[in-house]
Short mmCIF file of C-alpha atoms in Angstrom, two decimals:
data_model
loop_
_atom_site.label_atom_id
_atom_site.label_comp_id
_atom_site.label_asym_id
_atom_site.label_seq_id
_atom_site.Cartn_x
_atom_site.Cartn_y
_atom_site.Cartn_z
CA ALA A 272 0.00 0.00 0.00
CA GLN A 273 1.12 3.52 -0.68
CA ARG A 274 2.04 5.51 2.37
CA VAL A 275 3.77 8.82 3.07
CA THR A 276 5.14 9.73 6.46
CA GLN A 277 6.42 13.04 7.77
CA PRO A 278 7.81 12.48 11.24
CA GLU A 279 7.77 16.10 12.35
CA LYS A 280 4.45 17.75 12.99
CA LEU A 281 6.10 21.07 13.77
CA LEU A 282 9.53 22.38 12.92
CA SER A 283 10.81 25.70 14.18
CA VAL A 284 14.03 27.28 12.93
CA PHE A 285 15.54 30.74 13.09
CA LYS A 286 15.77 32.93 10.03
CA GLY A 287 18.93 32.16 8.07
CA ALA A 288 19.27 28.66 9.49
CA PRO A 289 19.16 25.57 7.28
CA VAL A 290 15.95 23.63 7.23
CA GLU A 291 15.13 20.06 6.32
CA LEU A 292 11.61 18.66 6.26
CA LYS A 293 11.65 14.89 6.26
CA CYS A 294 9.50 12.66 4.11
CA ASN A 295 9.55 8.90 3.74
CA TYR A 296 7.34 6.81 1.55
CA SER A 297 6.37 3.25 0.86
CA TYR A 298 5.33 2.27 -2.62
CA SER A 299 5.82 -0.91 -4.58
CA GLY A 300 6.19 0.74 -7.95
CA SER A 301 8.22 3.66 -9.24
CA PRO A 302 6.80 6.67 -7.44
CA GLU A 303 6.45 10.25 -8.46
CA LEU A 304 7.02 12.49 -5.46
CA PHE A 305 5.88 16.03 -4.76
CA TRP A 306 6.05 18.69 -2.12
CA TYR A 307 2.97 20.86 -1.65
CA VAL A 308 2.84 24.02 0.44
CA GLN A 309 0.00 25.89 2.04
CA TYR A 310 0.70 29.44 3.19
CA SER A 311 -1.62 31.10 5.65
CA ARG A 312 -5.02 31.83 4.09
CA GLN A 313 -3.95 30.48 0.69
CA ARG A 314 -4.82 27.36 -1.17
CA LEU A 315 -2.66 24.28 -1.27
CA GLN A 316 -0.21 24.53 -4.16
CA LEU A 317 2.62 22.62 -5.71
CA LEU A 318 6.08 23.58 -4.52
CA LEU A 319 8.18 21.11 -6.46
CA ARG A 320 8.21 17.66 -7.96
CA HIS A 321 11.09 15.26 -8.08
CA ILE A 322 11.12 14.73 -11.83
CA SER A 323 11.73 18.40 -12.54
CA ARG A 324 14.88 18.48 -10.40
CA GLU A 325 14.60 22.22 -9.97
CA SER A 326 14.96 24.60 -7.06
CA ILE A 327 11.86 26.54 -6.17
CA LYS A 328 12.08 29.46 -3.72
CA GLY A 329 15.47 28.06 -2.71
CA PHE A 330 14.03 24.65 -1.84
CA THR A 331 15.35 21.40 -3.28
CA ALA A 332 14.40 17.79 -2.72
CA ASP A 333 16.23 14.68 -3.81
CA LEU A 334 14.56 11.36 -4.26
CA ASN A 335 16.54 8.64 -2.50
CA LYS A 336 15.11 5.32 -3.58
CA GLY A 337 17.44 3.36 -1.33
CA GLU A 338 16.18 5.13 1.75
CA THR A 339 12.70 5.73 0.26
CA SER A 340 12.99 9.37 1.22
CA PHE A 341 12.25 12.71 -0.38
CA HIS A 342 13.42 15.27 2.13
CA LEU A 343 12.89 18.97 1.44
CA LYS A 344 15.83 21.24 2.10
CA LYS A 345 16.69 24.91 2.09
CA PRO A 346 20.08 26.26 3.16
CA PHE A 347 18.83 29.56 4.58
CA ALA A 348 15.26 29.76 5.83
CA GLN A 349 13.24 32.95 5.44
CA GLU A 350 10.28 34.12 7.50
CA GLU A 351 8.04 33.90 4.44
CA ASP A 352 8.77 30.17 4.29
CA SER A 353 6.54 29.68 7.33
CA ALA A 354 3.75 27.42 6.09
CA MET A 355 2.35 23.93 6.14
CA TYR A 356 4.26 21.50 3.94
CA TYR A 357 2.89 18.24 2.61
CA CYS A 358 4.84 15.48 0.94
CA ALA A 359 2.85 13.47 -1.57
CA LEU A 360 3.23 10.64 -4.01
CA THR A 361 1.18 9.54 -6.94
CA ASP A 362 0.77 6.39 -8.96
CA GLY A 363 -0.38 8.52 -11.86
CA GLN A 364 -3.99 8.73 -10.80
CA ASN A 365 -4.35 8.94 -7.05
CA PHE A 366 -2.42 11.15 -4.72
CA VAL A 367 -1.41 10.11 -1.24
CA PHE A 368 -0.48 12.93 1.12
CA GLY A 369 1.62 12.84 4.21
CA PRO A 370 0.33 14.28 7.49
CA GLY A 371 2.14 17.55 6.93
CA THR A 372 4.82 19.51 8.75
CA ARG A 373 4.23 23.03 9.96
CA LEU A 374 7.39 25.08 9.44
CA SER A 375 7.78 28.12 11.59
CA VAL A 376 10.69 30.43 10.78
CA LEU A 377 11.44 32.68 13.70
CA PRO A 378 12.93 36.17 13.29
CA SER B 64 -2.71 24.03 -15.27
CA ALA B 65 -6.22 23.79 -13.91
CA VAL B 66 -8.07 26.59 -12.18
CA ILE B 67 -10.65 25.49 -9.64
CA SER B 68 -13.38 27.68 -8.23
CA GLN B 69 -14.96 26.42 -5.07
CA LYS B 70 -17.86 27.93 -3.19
CA PRO B 71 -18.88 28.87 -0.64
CA SER B 72 -15.54 29.82 0.85
CA ARG B 73 -16.96 29.53 4.33
CA ASP B 74 -20.25 28.96 6.11
CA ILE B 75 -21.62 28.61 9.58
CA CYS B 76 -24.43 26.08 9.76
CA GLN B 77 -26.85 24.77 12.33
CA ARG B 78 -26.55 21.15 13.36
CA GLY B 79 -28.97 18.88 11.55
CA THR B 80 -28.90 20.91 8.35
CA SER B 81 -27.04 20.21 5.09
CA LEU B 82 -24.58 22.22 3.05
CA THR B 83 -23.72 21.74 -0.61
CA ILE B 84 -20.28 22.74 -1.79
CA GLN B 85 -19.70 23.45 -5.45
CA CYS B 86 -16.53 22.96 -7.46
CA GLN B 87 -16.02 24.28 -10.98
CA VAL B 88 -12.94 23.49 -13.07
CA ASP B 89 -11.85 25.48 -16.10
CA SER B 90 -11.10 22.32 -18.10
CA GLN B 91 -12.59 18.88 -18.55
CA VAL B 92 -11.30 16.26 -16.14
CA THR B 93 -12.25 12.65 -15.69
CA MET B 94 -11.91 12.49 -11.92
CA MET B 95 -12.48 15.05 -9.22
CA PHE B 96 -11.44 14.44 -5.65
CA TRP B 97 -13.01 15.66 -2.42
CA TYR B 98 -10.88 16.01 0.69
CA ARG B 99 -11.41 17.03 4.27
CA GLN B 100 -8.68 18.98 6.03
CA GLN B 101 -8.74 19.58 9.74
CA PRO B 102 -7.00 22.89 10.49
CA GLY B 103 -3.24 22.38 10.49
CA GLN B 104 -3.59 18.71 9.72
CA SER B 105 -3.38 16.44 6.74
CA LEU B 106 -5.78 15.85 3.92
CA THR B 107 -8.21 12.99 4.18
CA LEU B 108 -9.70 11.79 0.93
CA ILE B 109 -13.47 11.53 1.18
CA ALA B 110 -14.33 10.28 -2.29
CA THR B 111 -13.46 10.29 -5.96
CA ALA B 112 -16.13 11.62 -8.30
CA ASN B 113 -16.23 10.21 -11.81
CA GLN B 114 -18.48 11.67 -14.44
CA GLY B 115 -21.23 9.27 -15.41
CA SER B 116 -20.85 6.89 -12.51
CA GLU B 117 -21.27 6.79 -8.76
CA ALA B 118 -18.57 8.28 -6.62
CA THR B 119 -16.09 5.99 -4.93
CA TYR B 120 -15.94 6.55 -1.18
CA GLU B 121 -13.00 5.96 1.11
CA SER B 122 -13.24 3.98 4.29
CA GLY B 123 -15.15 5.88 6.93
CA PHE B 124 -17.18 7.94 4.49
CA VAL B 125 -20.60 7.00 3.17
CA ILE B 126 -22.83 8.28 0.43
CA ASP B 127 -25.73 9.05 2.74
CA LYS B 128 -23.59 11.46 4.71
CA PHE B 129 -21.60 12.91 1.80
CA PRO B 130 -23.62 12.63 -1.40
CA ILE B 131 -21.71 13.74 -4.48
CA SER B 132 -22.92 14.84 -7.86
CA ARG B 133 -20.87 14.92 -11.04
CA PRO B 134 -23.17 16.08 -13.81
CA ASN B 135 -20.41 16.89 -16.30
CA LEU B 136 -16.66 16.92 -16.76
CA THR B 137 -16.12 20.37 -15.25
CA PHE B 138 -18.38 20.42 -12.21
CA SER B 139 -19.05 18.54 -9.00
CA THR B 140 -20.84 19.07 -5.72
CA LEU B 141 -20.32 17.60 -2.29
CA THR B 142 -23.13 17.75 0.26
CA VAL B 143 -22.45 17.43 3.96
CA SER B 144 -25.72 16.08 5.31
CA ASN B 145 -27.30 16.17 8.75
CA MET B 146 -24.36 18.10 10.08
CA SER B 147 -22.94 17.86 13.56
CA PRO B 148 -20.11 19.88 15.15
CA GLU B 149 -17.72 17.02 14.29
CA ASP B 150 -18.20 17.92 10.62
CA SER B 151 -16.58 21.30 11.19
CA SER B 152 -13.60 21.27 8.89
CA ILE B 153 -12.20 22.55 5.63
CA TYR B 154 -13.44 20.75 2.55
CA LEU B 155 -11.36 20.81 -0.62
CA CYS B 156 -11.92 19.71 -4.15
CA SER B 157 -9.01 18.70 -6.32
CA VAL B 158 -8.19 17.57 -9.83
CA VAL B 159 -5.08 15.96 -11.23
CA GLN B 160 -3.42 17.09 -14.44
CA ASN B 161 0.19 15.95 -14.08
CA GLU B 162 0.01 17.48 -10.62
CA ALA B 163 -2.75 18.00 -8.11
CA PHE B 164 -4.65 21.29 -8.19
CA PHE B 165 -6.89 22.43 -5.38
CA GLY B 166 -9.80 24.72 -4.83
CA GLN B 167 -9.47 27.41 -2.21
CA GLY B 168 -11.45 25.32 0.24
CA THR B 169 -14.71 25.67 2.13
CA ARG B 170 -14.37 26.35 5.82
CA LEU B 171 -17.41 24.84 7.50
CA THR B 172 -18.37 25.53 11.09
CA VAL B 173 -21.30 23.63 12.55
CA VAL B 174 -22.90 25.12 15.64
#
């Protein structure tokens, strides 16, 4: 069965500090992984996807099939990064979302 | 990309009543998804709405409580029936076109 876990419910870091939001998954096939973000009072939106291999807003995520992980990283956190982050995987039709991690970047 | 309009954006309802949430997509999609999101928590899939057939409900959700309509490929409704305070939540509709797109959500408070 497909499953996505995010061990941290809340992560607080100071502005300028590195941040890593953890995501692990279980999936029998070849997964496509995503990170979604929800800023305060905004709709859930795509942040990045593993197949694009790009950096969005300074965030990157590398798919590690050996560790079945897709951790989200940013070297220097900004206050505007404070939001709810969801890791997700898809089999091409259905999406499975992790429980989410609330990132709080302190001034 | 898909643009989804969802309404109402919020409502406060009396227990025992029903609320119908509408979701309009700017393109034709085969499947539309309805989620529930408790504030600050994860998304729970309620059901998948296919045009021309009955919706498929996830474990813990039943048609009598959450009837869904899907009259065409761009529109769907979710009704929350016989509401109780436990139904207070954010309800989201979503479509998938290479990635998942979401409506802005309906914040429901049942008093």
